[in-house]
């Protein structure tokens, strides 16, 4: 059965897109049929895999197709599903037009379910679907949470790490109550961890104390190679597989896979 993981945190700069790209790449490296959907109009996840705004079909057109769910088939979604340098990883890219789509969604019927209609078709072809949500709690994010089976929350190991988490959990509860009763918390992921800094250790302890067993054992370190990889259009495992960042995301993928057994 396919699993749809939303990578979500309305706070920017927490490693959300880095997590989406590298978790998807790690699943693919472990030979799981994986699709990464970039639902952020900034398109950073697309760029992180070497794609730019000139792609012919992206998530904007995909949501357009979902206006009439009877017309959605895998065949007419196919033009948007692009190959990557990893055999088991495909991507649906994003671009600025997606921001326009959010405005169009405001008065649309079943506006929170557009992406869900598409995902229900895509589930038949992928074991894992990773969705990079926008860094805000907007209609696009609601679409992502409504379509997902679980939500993974990156939390940076810095001051104010838990800031905004209350609002995010409130949104998740509302989605569970009104739109997607099956939505689960996949877990909170500690990012930008620096073992040399007492602050990182304090924040990690605080997050584990507050979120208890929902926090992954895997932690993502501050890592130069992880930061450099997007500018080369590659996930960390293709840029430098031996780097601590690449290895940390592989551990995260394995932790999720073990939990799913």
C-alpha positions as a Python dict, from the first residue, in 0.01 Angstrom:
ca = {
    (1, 'X'): (0, 0, 0),
    (2, 'X'): (126, 346, -91),
    (3, 'X'): (222, 594, 181),
    (4, 'X'): (188, 970, 131),
    (5, 'X'): (409, 1178, 361),
    (6, 'X'): (360, 1554, 382),
    (7, 'X'): (669, 1750, 488),
    (8, 'X'): (518, 2044, 669),
    (9, 'X'): (613, 2338, 889),
    (10, 'X'): (484, 2690, 834),
    (11, 'X'): (806, 2828, 979),
    (12, 'X'): (1069, 2891, 712),
    (13, 'X'): (1432, 2785, 731),
    (14, 'X'): (1377, 2464, 925),
    (15, 'X'): (1501, 2223, 658),
    (16, 'X'): (1159, 2137, 515),
    (17, 'X'): (1257, 2125, 147),
    (18, 'X'): (1596, 1970, 225),
    (19, 'X'): (1409, 1695, 407),
    (20, 'X'): (1158, 1642, 126),
    (21, 'X'): (1430, 1609, -140),
    (22, 'X'): (1670, 1394, 60),
    (23, 'X'): (1411, 1165, 217),
    (24, 'X'): (1262, 1099, -127),
    (25, 'X'): (1611, 1032, -269),
    (26, 'X'): (1692, 799, 21),
    (27, 'X'): (1375, 595, -33),
    (28, 'X'): (1468, 572, -401),
    (29, 'X'): (1822, 461, -314),
    (30, 'X'): (1662, 186, -108),
    (31, 'X'): (1475, 83, -425),
    (32, 'X'): (1132, 203, -320),
    (33, 'X'): (925, 349, -605),
    (34, 'X'): (909, 711, -493),
    (35, 'X'): (745, 1030, -618),
    (36, 'X'): (834, 1378, -491),
    (37, 'X'): (562, 1640, -544),
    (38, 'X'): (673, 2002, -509),
    (39, 'X'): (372, 2198, -378),
    (40, 'X'): (569, 2510, -285),
    (41, 'X'): (537, 2789, -547),
    (42, 'X'): (902, 2880, -479),
    (43, 'X'): (994, 2550, -647),
    (44, 'X'): (1299, 2486, -430),
    (45, 'X'): (1248, 2109, -417),
    (46, 'X'): (1233, 2103, -797),
    (47, 'X'): (1555, 2303, -816),
    (48, 'X'): (1715, 2070, -563),
    (49, 'X'): (1674, 1789, -818),
    (50, 'X'): (1806, 1996, -1108),
    (51, 'X'): (1476, 2122, -1251),
    (52, 'X'): (1393, 2486, -1319),
    (53, 'X'): (1083, 2693, -1396),
    (54, 'X'): (1095, 2609, -1765),
    (55, 'X'): (938, 2264, -1715),
    (56, 'X'): (634, 2232, -1941),
    (57, 'X'): (394, 2072, -1694),
    (58, 'X'): (393, 2115, -1317),
    (59, 'X'): (174, 2089, -1007),
    (60, 'X'): (-34, 2385, -1123),
    (61, 'X'): (-160, 2193, -1429),
    (62, 'X'): (-206, 1882, -1218),
    (63, 'X'): (-446, 2066, -984),
    (64, 'X'): (-624, 2209, -1288),
    (65, 'X'): (-696, 1854, -1406),
    (66, 'X'): (-855, 1780, -1069),
    (67, 'X'): (-1142, 2023, -1138),
    (68, 'X'): (-1318, 1731, -1304),
    (69, 'X'): (-1218, 1415, -1112),
    (70, 'X'): (-1390, 1190, -1369),
    (71, 'X'): (-1131, 1295, -1626),
    (72, 'X'): (-823, 1217, -1418),
    (73, 'X'): (-630, 913, -1532),
    (74, 'X'): (-269, 812, -1488),
    (75, 'X'): (-218, 868, -1861),
    (76, 'X'): (-310, 1237, -1847),
    (77, 'X'): (-102, 1284, -1533),
    (78, 'X'): (199, 1119, -1700),
    (79, 'X'): (339, 1432, -1875),
    (80, 'X'): (395, 1594, -1534),
    (81, 'X'): (579, 1295, -1384),
    (82, 'X'): (944, 1354, -1466),
    (83, 'X'): (1242, 1121, -1445),
    (84, 'X'): (1537, 1204, -1219),
    (85, 'X'): (1893, 1075, -1205),
    (86, 'X'): (1776, 810, -957),
    (87, 'X'): (1599, 514, -1119),
    (88, 'X'): (1335, 482, -847),
    (89, 'X'): (1263, 855, -806),
    (90, 'X'): (1018, 1064, -1010),
    (91, 'X'): (916, 1426, -951),
    (92, 'X'): (626, 1661, -1018),
    (93, 'X'): (777, 2009, -1025),
    (94, 'X'): (642, 2344, -911),
    (95, 'X'): (663, 2706, -1016),
    (96, 'X'): (514, 3055, -956),
    (97, 'X'): (184, 2960, -1128),
    (98, 'X'): (104, 2750, -822),
    (99, 'X'): (65, 3071, -619),
    (100, 'X'): (-202, 3184, -868),
    (101, 'X'): (-376, 2850, -825),
    (102, 'X'): (-413, 2917, -452),
    (103, 'X'): (-610, 3235, -530),
    (104, 'X'): (-827, 3042, -776),
    (105, 'X'): (-895, 2777, -511),
    (106, 'X'): (-1056, 3023, -269),
    (107, 'X'): (-1400, 3003, -429),
    (108, 'X'): (-1367, 2653, -575),
    (109, 'X'): (-1593, 2361, -490),
    (110, 'X'): (-1424, 2093, -276),
    (111, 'X'): (-1120, 2318, -279),
    (112, 'X'): (-930, 2123, -10),
    (113, 'X'): (-965, 1795, -203),
    (114, 'X'): (-806, 1889, -538),
    (115, 'X'): (-470, 1726, -464),
    (116, 'X'): (-632, 1425, -296),
    (117, 'X'): (-807, 1338, -625),
    (118, 'X'): (-471, 1335, -801),
    (119, 'X'): (-293, 1142, -525),
    (120, 'X'): (-556, 868, -534),
    (121, 'X'): (-455, 798, -896),
    (122, 'X'): (-80, 827, -830),
    (123, 'X'): (-90, 589, -532),
    (124, 'X'): (-133, 298, -771),
    (125, 'X'): (216, 352, -916),
    (126, 'X'): (432, 450, -616),
    (127, 'X'): (521, 303, -279),
    (128, 'X'): (611, 638, -126),
    (129, 'X'): (486, 984, -225),
    (130, 'X'): (664, 1274, -55),
    (131, 'X'): (500, 1618, -72),
    (132, 'X'): (690, 1938, 0),
    (133, 'X'): (426, 2173, 143),
    (134, 'X'): (449, 2555, 130),
    (135, 'X'): (601, 2728, 437),
    (136, 'X'): (260, 2863, 545),
    (137, 'X'): (-76, 2733, 657),
    (138, 'X'): (-268, 2817, 340),
    (139, 'X'): (-506, 2640, 100),
    (140, 'X'): (-221, 2460, -74),
    (141, 'X'): (-103, 2325, 262),
    (142, 'X'): (-459, 2216, 345),
    (143, 'X'): (-468, 2030, 13),
    (144, 'X'): (-141, 1859, 104),
    (145, 'X'): (-263, 1755, 451),
    (146, 'X'): (-597, 1635, 313),
    (147, 'X'): (-418, 1415, 57),
    (148, 'X'): (-151, 1277, 293),
    (149, 'X'): (-153, 964, 506),
    (150, 'X'): (96, 1120, 749),
    (151, 'X'): (282, 1444, 822),
    (152, 'X'): (651, 1478, 904),
    (153, 'X'): (751, 1798, 1085),
    (154, 'X'): (1110, 1927, 1062),
    (155, 'X'): (1214, 2116, 1377),
    (156, 'X'): (1541, 2310, 1374),
    (157, 'X'): (1774, 2287, 1676),
    (158, 'X'): (1777, 2661, 1745),
    (159, 'X'): (1603, 2911, 1970),
    (160, 'X'): (1225, 2926, 1921),
    (161, 'X'): (1231, 2573, 1781),
    (162, 'X'): (879, 2505, 1911),
    (163, 'X'): (748, 2846, 1805),
    (164, 'X'): (446, 2805, 1579),
    (165, 'X'): (415, 2433, 1652),
    (166, 'X'): (94, 2491, 1848),
    (167, 'X'): (-66, 2650, 1543),
    (168, 'X'): (54, 2367, 1319),
    (169, 'X'): (-81, 2095, 1550),
    (170, 'X'): (-410, 2286, 1573),
    (171, 'X'): (-433, 2286, 1192),
    (172, 'X'): (-351, 1914, 1180),
    (173, 'X'): (-625, 1841, 1436),
    (174, 'X'): (-876, 2045, 1231),
    (175, 'X'): (-780, 1852, 917),
    (176, 'X'): (-818, 1522, 1104),
    (177, 'X'): (-1158, 1632, 1232),
    (178, 'X'): (-1303, 1774, 910),
    (179, 'X'): (-1106, 1664, 604),
    (180, 'X'): (-882, 1362, 662),
    (181, 'X'): (-961, 1142, 960),
    (182, 'X'): (-679, 904, 868),
    (183, 'X'): (-400, 1165, 886),
    (184, 'X'): (-128, 1061, 1131),
    (185, 'X'): (180, 1230, 1272),
    (186, 'X'): (474, 1052, 1110),
    (187, 'X'): (708, 1225, 1352),
    (188, 'X'): (909, 1537, 1432),
    (189, 'X'): (1257, 1550, 1281),
    (190, 'X'): (1538, 1741, 1452),
    (191, 'X'): (1735, 1934, 1189),
    (192, 'X'): (2046, 2154, 1187),
    (193, 'X'): (2182, 1970, 1489),
    (194, 'X'): (2536, 2065, 1594),
    (195, 'X'): (2676, 1831, 1858),
    (196, 'X'): (2945, 2091, 1946),
    (197, 'X'): (2686, 2340, 2066),
    (198, 'X'): (2518, 2308, 2403),
    (199, 'X'): (2222, 2498, 2254),
    (200, 'X'): (2157, 2221, 2003),
    (201, 'X'): (2162, 1962, 2280),
    (202, 'X'): (1928, 2171, 2497),
    (203, 'X'): (1680, 2223, 2214),
    (204, 'X'): (1689, 1853, 2121),
    (205, 'X'): (1610, 1764, 2483),
    (206, 'X'): (1331, 2021, 2496),
    (207, 'X'): (1172, 1895, 2173),
    (208, 'X'): (1192, 1532, 2288),
    (209, 'X'): (1044, 1631, 2623),
    (210, 'X'): (753, 1818, 2462),
    (211, 'X'): (682, 1583, 2172),
    (212, 'X'): (795, 1261, 2342),
    (213, 'X'): (781, 947, 2127),
    (214, 'X'): (680, 1134, 1811),
    (215, 'X'): (1043, 1248, 1761),
    (216, 'X'): (1260, 1043, 1524),
    (217, 'X'): (1580, 891, 1657),
    (218, 'X'): (1757, 1008, 1341),
    (219, 'X'): (1877, 1369, 1360),
    (220, 'X'): (1994, 1583, 1069),
    (221, 'X'): (2325, 1758, 1140),
    (222, 'X'): (2447, 2094, 1018),
    (223, 'X'): (2649, 1985, 720),
    (224, 'X'): (2827, 2179, 445),
    (225, 'X'): (2767, 1912, 179),
    (226, 'X'): (2395, 1910, 259),
    (227, 'X'): (2387, 2288, 207),
    (228, 'X'): (2589, 2274, -115),
    (229, 'X'): (2397, 1992, -284),
    (230, 'X'): (2089, 2196, -398),
    (231, 'X'): (2305, 2444, -589),
    (232, 'X'): (2431, 2147, -793),
    (233, 'X'): (2075, 2020, -850),
    (234, 'X'): (2145, 1698, -662),
    (235, 'X'): (2025, 1529, -343),
    (236, 'X'): (2301, 1475, -88),
    (237, 'X'): (2343, 1105, -164),
    (238, 'X'): (2441, 1191, -523),
    (239, 'X'): (2651, 1492, -427),
    (240, 'X'): (2846, 1321, -148),
    (241, 'X'): (2709, 991, -25),
    (242, 'X'): (2966, 974, 256),
    (243, 'X'): (2867, 1311, 405),
    (244, 'X'): (2704, 1313, 747),
    (245, 'X'): (2393, 1479, 599),
    (246, 'X'): (2342, 1210, 335),
    (247, 'X'): (2395, 934, 591),
    (248, 'X'): (2149, 1097, 834),
    (249, 'X'): (1872, 1101, 574),
    (250, 'X'): (1940, 738, 488),
    (251, 'X'): (1898, 656, 859),
    (252, 'X'): (1570, 849, 862),
    (253, 'X'): (1441, 656, 559),
    (254, 'X'): (1541, 325, 718),
    (255, 'X'): (1372, 427, 1046),
    (256, 'X'): (1046, 497, 860),
    (257, 'X'): (1071, 174, 660),
    (258, 'X'): (1130, -28, 977),
    (259, 'X'): (829, 135, 1140),
    (260, 'X'): (616, 50, 836),
    (261, 'X'): (702, -322, 843),
}
